[in-house]
Structures are given as C-alpha cells and as structure tokens.
Amino acid sequence: MSQEPSTSGNRGRIWRHSQVVRDLPPEVMDMIFDLLRPLNWDAQRPPGAVWWRSGREELMACYAVSRFWRESARRHLFRDFIVNFRCELPPPPGMLADLYAPHYRPTAYWLPDLPALFQFLNDSPAITKYIRRLRLHCNVAVQLPKIQPGVLLGVLRSVPNLRVLHLSNVALTVPPRSLCRGSRRLYLASSFPIQTPATNPGASLIWKLHSSWTVSSRSKNSIY
C-alpha cells in the first residue's frame, strides 16, 4: 500500500509548481488574467456604485497570491473604471483601504459628483496609471448633472493612460480641444435628448473632437 507523501515532499511539489508559474512569460500571465475580464465592461451597474469589473473578486484573490502576481492582477483589476453618480449621498471614508483589505467583497460606493471622483483619483496615485477605460454615468432618476470641461480635464489628466472615455446621461458643455489628447475612443449615451444653450452636447462634442478620436454615439441600452 502506498504511503502518503511526506511533508517535505509536499513542500517540494509546491515549490516546483510555484517555480513553473514564476517562469511563465508576462504576456502569458496577462492572457490568463484577461480571462477574468467580462465581455461587456460597461454594462449597467446599480446607481451610485463604483465598480471595477464583474470578475473583481477573483482578481483580488490573484492579487493576494504573491508579489509576482500582484502587478499583473493590479493592471487588470483597475483597467476598467466605472463610476455611477448619485448626488444625495457622500462617499464613505476609507474607500481605498477597503479595496486592499483581505476580506474585501464587491460593494457599492457613492460619489456625489465629478469633483469627488477627481479627489479620489488624486488620493489614489497607485491605481490611476492602470486605468484604460473610464465610464461616467448618472442615474437619470436623480438628476442630469452638468459637467464643466475644466473639472473633466482634471480627471482625464489624473489617468494618463486612458484610451476609452464613455459618457452616459451627462450634460457636457462645449469642451476644450485639450480633452482630445491621449484617449482614442469616446462613447456618448443618453436615455433622452440633452440640450445646452448652444446645441445638442453630443453634436457639439463630436464637432470639437480631434480627428484622432473614434466617436460612437449609442443609446443607453446598446452593447459595446
């Protein structure tokens, strides 16, 4: 009858398996972590919630495995950044501390407005470099906020590697051309027509955008 392997044998197997994982090229690790990414990164979330991705709990588990996994997991964890504004409630304290807590579970947070998001990004420099896609959405049952270009520009400057910006149910005043720098794709979505003193903000924004952008104007229920 075969005997159970000794403790030292188990440790040896764990070490060999760990070494195999450590020897994987970074590109392969990225492909593995990318399997946790949902197909519809900007699917509708509960109003007032800040979410990073639907597979976030699994990525947080990967983040806690080792320092070798941490960088890849963090890069995928914060790549898709979604903010739903709701104006009645202030953001709770310790948002970033909760994020890194080992007992963390996906939770809805509240952000009252765009300046609150700007402050959160300024207080979280460790994650802003990983954000590639940013979605700003307002629950139309609450109100339709007007976003000033200067505040939005400050948010965009806080995420230097941003490639996709999705604006949903917000009234955007005529933006400066500097908003066009860096990002490559903009989505405009609204559940009803939005008017400004000048014109429809979607048409105005498209008219002002630099030719390097790919602009898509979709309905709120569209799948990207």
PDB file of C-alpha atoms in Angstrom:
ATOM      1  CA  MET A   1       0.000   0.000   0.000  1.00  0.00           C
ATOM      2  CA  SER A   2       1.421   3.344  -0.958  1.00  0.00           C
ATOM      3  CA  GLN A   3       2.098   5.827   1.788  1.00  0.00           C
ATOM      4  CA  GLU A   4       1.088   9.472   1.861  1.00  0.00           C
ATOM      5  CA  PRO A   5       3.885  11.744   0.687  1.00  0.00           C
ATOM      6  CA  SER A   6       5.888  13.346   3.414  1.00  0.00           C
ATOM      7  CA  THR A   7       5.556  16.979   4.339  1.00  0.00           C
ATOM      8  CA  SER A   8       8.873  17.730   2.725  1.00  0.00           C
ATOM      9  CA  GLY A   9       7.647  16.065  -0.456  1.00  0.00           C
ATOM     10  CA  ASN A  10       4.558  18.277  -0.500  1.00  0.00           C
ATOM     11  CA  ARG A  11       6.681  21.333   0.017  1.00  0.00           C
ATOM     12  CA  GLY A  12       8.879  20.248  -2.834  1.00  0.00           C
ATOM     13  CA  ARG A  13       5.922  19.899  -5.170  1.00  0.00           C
ATOM     14  CA  ILE A  14       4.575  23.311  -4.155  1.00  0.00           C
ATOM     15  CA  TRP A  15       7.989  24.854  -4.768  1.00  0.00           C
ATOM     16  CA  ARG A  16       8.249  23.262  -8.223  1.00  0.00           C
ATOM     17  CA  HIS A  17       4.748  24.402  -9.190  1.00  0.00           C
ATOM     18  CA  SER A  18       5.486  27.899  -7.930  1.00  0.00           C
ATOM     19  CA  GLN A  19       8.682  27.960  -9.946  1.00  0.00           C
ATOM     20  CA  VAL A  20       6.800  26.936 -13.099  1.00  0.00           C
ATOM     21  CA  VAL A  21       4.323  29.786 -12.608  1.00  0.00           C
ATOM     22  CA  ARG A  22       7.146  32.221 -11.917  1.00  0.00           C
ATOM     23  CA  ASP A  23       8.861  31.201 -15.146  1.00  0.00           C
ATOM     24  CA  LEU A  24       5.801  31.996 -17.273  1.00  0.00           C
ATOM     25  CA  PRO A  25       6.369  34.982 -19.569  1.00  0.00           C
ATOM     26  CA  PRO A  26       4.485  38.142 -18.504  1.00  0.00           C
ATOM     27  CA  GLU A  27       2.492  38.006 -21.742  1.00  0.00           C
ATOM     28  CA  VAL A  28       1.132  34.561 -20.798  1.00  0.00           C
ATOM     29  CA  MET A  29       0.233  35.770 -17.308  1.00  0.00           C
ATOM     30  CA  ASP A  30      -1.655  38.705 -18.836  1.00  0.00           C
ATOM     31  CA  MET A  31      -3.607  36.330 -21.083  1.00  0.00           C
ATOM     32  CA  ILE A  32      -4.574  34.212 -18.066  1.00  0.00           C
ATOM     33  CA  PHE A  33      -5.743  37.211 -16.048  1.00  0.00           C
ATOM     34  CA  ASP A  34      -7.580  38.567 -19.070  1.00  0.00           C
ATOM     35  CA  LEU A  35      -9.893  35.534 -18.966  1.00  0.00           C
ATOM     36  CA  LEU A  36     -11.467  37.084 -15.869  1.00  0.00           C
ATOM     37  CA  ARG A  37     -12.486  40.154 -17.839  1.00  0.00           C
ATOM     38  CA  PRO A  38     -16.220  40.412 -18.685  1.00  0.00           C
ATOM     39  CA  LEU A  39     -17.172  40.889 -22.326  1.00  0.00           C
ATOM     40  CA  ASN A  40     -19.373  43.914 -21.585  1.00  0.00           C
ATOM     41  CA  TRP A  41     -17.113  46.016 -19.388  1.00  0.00           C
ATOM     42  CA  ASP A  42     -19.557  48.949 -19.263  1.00  0.00           C
ATOM     43  CA  ALA A  43     -22.758  47.028 -18.524  1.00  0.00           C
ATOM     44  CA  GLN A  44     -25.250  48.897 -16.362  1.00  0.00           C
ATOM     45  CA  ARG A  45     -24.488  48.887 -12.621  1.00  0.00           C
ATOM     46  CA  PRO A  46     -26.657  49.892  -9.638  1.00  0.00           C
ATOM     47  CA  PRO A  47     -26.957  53.714  -9.427  1.00  0.00           C
ATOM     48  CA  GLY A  48     -24.342  55.334  -7.224  1.00  0.00           C
ATOM     49  CA  ALA A  49     -21.896  52.451  -7.411  1.00  0.00           C
ATOM     50  CA  VAL A  50     -18.219  52.406  -8.213  1.00  0.00           C
ATOM     51  CA  TRP A  51     -17.228  49.071  -9.771  1.00  0.00           C
ATOM     52  CA  TRP A  52     -14.044  47.928 -11.454  1.00  0.00           C
ATOM     53  CA  ARG A  53     -15.137  44.666 -13.149  1.00  0.00           C
ATOM     54  CA  SER A  54     -17.504  41.774 -12.532  1.00  0.00           C
ATOM     55  CA  GLY A  55     -14.571  39.346 -12.037  1.00  0.00           C
ATOM     56  CA  ARG A  56     -13.051  41.589  -9.395  1.00  0.00           C
ATOM     57  CA  GLU A  57     -13.265  39.112  -6.513  1.00  0.00           C
ATOM     58  CA  GLU A  58     -11.220  36.567  -8.474  1.00  0.00           C
ATOM     59  CA  LEU A  59      -8.654  39.204  -9.413  1.00  0.00           C
ATOM     60  CA  MET A  60      -8.368  40.289  -5.785  1.00  0.00           C
ATOM     61  CA  ALA A  61      -7.619  36.664  -4.882  1.00  0.00           C
ATOM     62  CA  CYS A  62      -4.905  36.590  -7.550  1.00  0.00           C
ATOM     63  CA  TYR A  63      -3.568  39.892  -6.226  1.00  0.00           C
ATOM     64  CA  ALA A  64      -3.044  38.329  -2.792  1.00  0.00           C
ATOM     65  CA  VAL A  65      -1.164  35.241  -4.041  1.00  0.00           C
ATOM     66  CA  SER A  66       2.315  36.720  -4.328  1.00  0.00           C
ATOM     67  CA  ARG A  67       4.330  39.761  -5.302  1.00  0.00           C
ATOM     68  CA  PHE A  68       4.919  38.108  -8.673  1.00  0.00           C
ATOM     69  CA  TRP A  69       1.179  38.024  -9.408  1.00  0.00           C
ATOM     70  CA  ARG A  70       0.410  41.389  -7.864  1.00  0.00           C
ATOM     71  CA  GLU A  71       1.483  43.640 -10.717  1.00  0.00           C
ATOM     72  CA  SER A  72      -0.406  41.710 -13.398  1.00  0.00           C
ATOM     73  CA  ALA A  73      -3.516  41.388 -11.239  1.00  0.00           C
ATOM     74  CA  ARG A  74      -3.492  45.087 -10.395  1.00  0.00           C
ATOM     75  CA  ARG A  75      -3.141  46.035 -14.048  1.00  0.00           C
ATOM     76  CA  HIS A  76      -6.278  44.052 -14.930  1.00  0.00           C
ATOM     77  CA  LEU A  77      -8.130  44.971 -11.753  1.00  0.00           C
ATOM     78  CA  PHE A  78      -8.154  48.699 -12.452  1.00  0.00           C
ATOM     79  CA  ARG A  79      -8.139  48.773 -16.251  1.00  0.00           C
ATOM     80  CA  ASP A  80     -11.920  49.293 -16.493  1.00  0.00           C
ATOM     81  CA  PHE A  81     -13.094  52.019 -14.117  1.00  0.00           C
ATOM     82  CA  ILE A  82     -16.838  52.674 -13.884  1.00  0.00           C
ATOM     83  CA  VAL A  83     -18.468  55.453 -11.874  1.00  0.00           C
ATOM     84  CA  ASN A  84     -22.220  55.912 -11.447  1.00  0.00           C
ATOM     85  CA  PHE A  85     -23.064  59.261  -9.901  1.00  0.00           C
ATOM     86  CA  ARG A  86     -25.809  59.751  -7.380  1.00  0.00           C
ATOM     87  CA  CYS A  87     -25.972  63.092  -5.694  1.00  0.00           C
ATOM     88  CA  GLU A  88     -27.716  62.554  -2.360  1.00  0.00           C
ATOM     89  CA  LEU A  89     -25.024  60.574  -0.552  1.00  0.00           C
ATOM     90  CA  PRO A  90     -21.386  61.479   0.198  1.00  0.00           C
ATOM     91  CA  PRO A  91     -18.562  58.998  -0.463  1.00  0.00           C
ATOM     92  CA  PRO A  92     -17.735  56.865   2.595  1.00  0.00           C
ATOM     93  CA  PRO A  93     -14.315  57.151   4.259  1.00  0.00           C
ATOM     94  CA  GLY A  94     -11.640  54.548   3.725  1.00  0.00           C
ATOM     95  CA  MET A  95     -12.607  53.660   0.142  1.00  0.00           C
ATOM     96  CA  LEU A  96      -9.095  52.686  -0.933  1.00  0.00           C
ATOM     97  CA  ALA A  97      -8.386  50.945   2.382  1.00  0.00           C
ATOM     98  CA  ASP A  98     -11.426  48.732   1.864  1.00  0.00           C
ATOM     99  CA  LEU A  99     -10.241  47.956  -1.632  1.00  0.00           C
ATOM    100  CA  TYR A 100      -6.994  46.393  -0.408  1.00  0.00           C
ATOM    101  CA  ALA A 101      -8.492  44.690   2.640  1.00  0.00           C
ATOM    102  CA  PRO A 102      -8.081  40.873   2.515  1.00  0.00           C
ATOM    103  CA  HIS A 103     -11.754  40.393   3.473  1.00  0.00           C
ATOM    104  CA  TYR A 104     -12.988  42.672   0.693  1.00  0.00           C
ATOM    105  CA  ARG A 105     -16.168  41.843  -1.207  1.00  0.00           C
ATOM    106  CA  PRO A 106     -17.660  43.842  -4.105  1.00  0.00           C
ATOM    107  CA  THR A 107     -19.552  46.763  -2.588  1.00  0.00           C
ATOM    108  CA  ALA A 108     -21.407  49.781  -3.940  1.00  0.00           C
ATOM    109  CA  TYR A 109     -19.868  53.152  -3.127  1.00  0.00           C
ATOM    110  CA  TRP A 110     -21.431  56.572  -3.567  1.00  0.00           C
ATOM    111  CA  LEU A 111     -19.893  59.527  -5.388  1.00  0.00           C
ATOM    112  CA  PRO A 112     -21.920  62.742  -5.394  1.00  0.00           C
ATOM    113  CA  ASP A 113     -20.273  64.469  -8.345  1.00  0.00           C
ATOM    114  CA  LEU A 114     -17.264  64.710 -10.644  1.00  0.00           C
ATOM    115  CA  PRO A 115     -15.103  66.737  -8.194  1.00  0.00           C
ATOM    116  CA  ALA A 116     -15.453  63.865  -5.712  1.00  0.00           C
ATOM    117  CA  LEU A 117     -14.085  61.487  -8.354  1.00  0.00           C
ATOM    118  CA  PHE A 118     -11.252  63.922  -9.081  1.00  0.00           C
ATOM    119  CA  GLN A 119     -10.353  63.979  -5.382  1.00  0.00           C
ATOM    120  CA  PHE A 120     -10.488  60.181  -5.166  1.00  0.00           C
ATOM    121  CA  LEU A 121      -8.118  59.811  -8.138  1.00  0.00           C
ATOM    122  CA  ASN A 122      -5.706  62.352  -6.673  1.00  0.00           C
ATOM    123  CA  ASP A 123      -5.716  60.411  -3.413  1.00  0.00           C
ATOM    124  CA  SER A 124      -5.073  57.108  -5.245  1.00  0.00           C
ATOM    125  CA  PRO A 125      -1.979  57.580  -7.445  1.00  0.00           C
ATOM    126  CA  ALA A 126      -1.115  53.885  -7.153  1.00  0.00           C
ATOM    127  CA  ILE A 127      -4.066  52.882  -9.356  1.00  0.00           C
ATOM    128  CA  THR A 128      -4.533  55.746 -11.842  1.00  0.00           C
ATOM    129  CA  LYS A 129      -1.776  54.576 -14.184  1.00  0.00           C
ATOM    130  CA  TYR A 130      -3.651  51.296 -14.785  1.00  0.00           C
ATOM    131  CA  ILE A 131      -6.967  52.851 -15.868  1.00  0.00           C
ATOM    132  CA  ARG A 132      -7.508  52.374 -19.602  1.00  0.00           C
ATOM    133  CA  ARG A 133     -11.285  52.763 -19.879  1.00  0.00           C
ATOM    134  CA  LEU A 134     -13.380  55.193 -17.870  1.00  0.00           C
ATOM    135  CA  ARG A 135     -17.176  55.265 -17.799  1.00  0.00           C
ATOM    136  CA  LEU A 136     -19.096  58.148 -16.198  1.00  0.00           C
ATOM    137  CA  HIS A 137     -22.825  57.565 -15.802  1.00  0.00           C
ATOM    138  CA  CYS A 138     -25.587  59.410 -13.984  1.00  0.00           C
ATOM    139  CA  ASN A 139     -28.838  57.866 -12.853  1.00  0.00           C
ATOM    140  CA  VAL A 140     -31.426  59.936 -14.730  1.00  0.00           C
ATOM    141  CA  ALA A 141     -33.968  59.316 -11.975  1.00  0.00           C
ATOM    142  CA  VAL A 142     -31.840  61.520  -9.718  1.00  0.00           C
ATOM    143  CA  GLN A 143     -30.831  64.422 -11.931  1.00  0.00           C
ATOM    144  CA  LEU A 144     -28.888  65.258 -15.055  1.00  0.00           C
ATOM    145  CA  PRO A 145     -25.593  66.816 -13.929  1.00  0.00           C
ATOM    146  CA  LYS A 146     -23.714  69.352 -15.985  1.00  0.00           C
ATOM    147  CA  ILE A 147     -20.018  68.576 -16.287  1.00  0.00           C
ATOM    148  CA  GLN A 148     -17.690  71.527 -16.661  1.00  0.00           C
ATOM    149  CA  PRO A 149     -14.789  70.927 -19.082  1.00  0.00           C
ATOM    150  CA  GLY A 150     -12.207  72.116 -16.557  1.00  0.00           C
ATOM    151  CA  VAL A 151     -13.211  69.506 -13.979  1.00  0.00           C
ATOM    152  CA  LEU A 152     -13.398  66.754 -16.590  1.00  0.00           C
ATOM    153  CA  LEU A 153      -9.993  67.800 -17.892  1.00  0.00           C
ATOM    154  CA  GLY A 154      -8.581  67.428 -14.379  1.00  0.00           C
ATOM    155  CA  VAL A 155      -9.991  63.897 -14.154  1.00  0.00           C
ATOM    156  CA  LEU A 156      -8.518  62.961 -17.542  1.00  0.00           C
ATOM    157  CA  ARG A 157      -5.114  64.341 -16.563  1.00  0.00           C
ATOM    158  CA  SER A 158      -5.231  62.093 -13.496  1.00  0.00           C
ATOM    159  CA  VAL A 159      -5.433  58.988 -15.707  1.00  0.00           C
ATOM    160  CA  PRO A 160      -2.504  59.372 -18.142  1.00  0.00           C
ATOM    161  CA  ASN A 161      -3.013  56.027 -19.908  1.00  0.00           C
ATOM    162  CA  LEU A 162      -6.730  56.446 -20.638  1.00  0.00           C
ATOM    163  CA  ARG A 163      -7.797  55.114 -24.042  1.00  0.00           C
ATOM    164  CA  VAL A 164     -11.617  54.991 -23.870  1.00  0.00           C
ATOM    165  CA  LEU A 165     -13.992  57.523 -22.316  1.00  0.00           C
ATOM    166  CA  HIS A 166     -17.708  56.693 -22.034  1.00  0.00           C
ATOM    167  CA  LEU A 167     -20.110  59.481 -21.027  1.00  0.00           C
ATOM    168  CA  SER A 168     -23.679  58.436 -20.245  1.00  0.00           C
ATOM    169  CA  ASN A 169     -26.584  60.707 -19.251  1.00  0.00           C
ATOM    170  CA  VAL A 170     -24.474  63.781 -18.538  1.00  0.00           C
ATOM    171  CA  ALA A 171     -24.804  67.282 -19.982  1.00  0.00           C
ATOM    172  CA  LEU A 172     -21.384  68.325 -21.222  1.00  0.00           C
ATOM    173  CA  THR A 173     -20.741  71.981 -22.027  1.00  0.00           C
ATOM    174  CA  VAL A 174     -18.617  72.752 -25.080  1.00  0.00           C
ATOM    175  CA  PRO A 175     -15.294  71.017 -24.295  1.00  0.00           C
ATOM    176  CA  PRO A 176     -11.824  72.410 -24.964  1.00  0.00           C
ATOM    177  CA  ARG A 177      -9.713  70.756 -27.640  1.00  0.00           C
ATOM    178  CA  SER A 178      -7.280  69.615 -24.959  1.00  0.00           C
ATOM    179  CA  LEU A 179      -9.845  66.966 -23.941  1.00  0.00           C
ATOM    180  CA  CYS A 180      -8.952  65.146 -27.151  1.00  0.00           C
ATOM    181  CA  ARG A 181      -5.386  64.393 -26.192  1.00  0.00           C
ATOM    182  CA  GLY A 182      -4.446  60.887 -25.187  1.00  0.00           C
ATOM    183  CA  SER A 183      -7.702  58.981 -25.459  1.00  0.00           C
ATOM    184  CA  ARG A 184      -8.647  57.258 -28.688  1.00  0.00           C
ATOM    185  CA  ARG A 185     -12.350  56.481 -28.339  1.00  0.00           C
ATOM    186  CA  LEU A 186     -15.362  58.279 -26.950  1.00  0.00           C
ATOM    187  CA  TYR A 187     -18.862  56.894 -26.383  1.00  0.00           C
ATOM    188  CA  LEU A 188     -21.856  59.185 -25.904  1.00  0.00           C
ATOM    189  CA  ALA A 189     -25.041  57.683 -24.485  1.00  0.00           C
ATOM    190  CA  SER A 190     -28.273  59.227 -23.236  1.00  0.00           C
ATOM    191  CA  SER A 191     -31.751  57.961 -22.472  1.00  0.00           C
ATOM    192  CA  PHE A 192     -33.316  61.252 -23.642  1.00  0.00           C
ATOM    193  CA  PRO A 193     -32.300  64.333 -25.688  1.00  0.00           C
ATOM    194  CA  ILE A 194     -29.930  66.684 -23.882  1.00  0.00           C
ATOM    195  CA  GLN A 195     -29.850  70.379 -24.738  1.00  0.00           C
ATOM    196  CA  THR A 196     -27.416  73.146 -23.843  1.00  0.00           C
ATOM    197  CA  PRO A 197     -27.722  76.855 -24.670  1.00  0.00           C
ATOM    198  CA  ALA A 198     -25.589  76.254 -27.742  1.00  0.00           C
ATOM    199  CA  THR A 199     -26.771  72.957 -29.203  1.00  0.00           C
ATOM    200  CA  ASN A 200     -27.079  69.266 -28.503  1.00  0.00           C
ATOM    201  CA  PRO A 201     -23.912  68.460 -26.487  1.00  0.00           C
ATOM    202  CA  GLY A 202     -23.317  65.243 -28.378  1.00  0.00           C
ATOM    203  CA  ALA A 203     -23.222  67.026 -31.717  1.00  0.00           C
ATOM    204  CA  SER A 204     -21.163  69.861 -30.246  1.00  0.00           C
ATOM    205  CA  LEU A 205     -18.693  67.436 -28.722  1.00  0.00           C
ATOM    206  CA  ILE A 206     -18.297  65.480 -31.943  1.00  0.00           C
ATOM    207  CA  TRP A 207     -17.731  68.740 -33.827  1.00  0.00           C
ATOM    208  CA  LYS A 208     -14.978  69.745 -31.410  1.00  0.00           C
ATOM    209  CA  LEU A 209     -13.183  66.414 -31.223  1.00  0.00           C
ATOM    210  CA  HIS A 210      -9.820  65.912 -32.864  1.00  0.00           C
ATOM    211  CA  SER A 211      -9.634  63.554 -35.824  1.00  0.00           C
ATOM    212  CA  SER A 212      -7.571  61.058 -33.810  1.00  0.00           C
ATOM    213  CA  TRP A 213     -10.721  60.009 -31.915  1.00  0.00           C
ATOM    214  CA  THR A 214     -13.160  57.306 -32.914  1.00  0.00           C
ATOM    215  CA  VAL A 215     -16.543  58.641 -31.848  1.00  0.00           C
ATOM    216  CA  SER A 216     -19.628  56.465 -31.384  1.00  0.00           C
ATOM    217  CA  SER A 217     -22.978  57.846 -30.256  1.00  0.00           C
ATOM    218  CA  ARG A 218     -25.152  54.997 -28.935  1.00  0.00           C
ATOM    219  CA  SER A 219     -28.343  54.557 -26.950  1.00  0.00           C
ATOM    220  CA  LYS A 220     -28.168  53.672 -23.277  1.00  0.00           C
ATOM    221  CA  ASN A 221     -29.162  50.069 -23.895  1.00  0.00           C
ATOM    222  CA  SER A 222     -26.528  49.417 -26.550  1.00  0.00           C
ATOM    223  CA  ILE A 223     -23.877  46.753 -26.027  1.00  0.00           C
ATOM    224  CA  TYR A 224     -20.329  47.827 -26.805  1.00  0.00           C
TER     225      TYR A 224
END
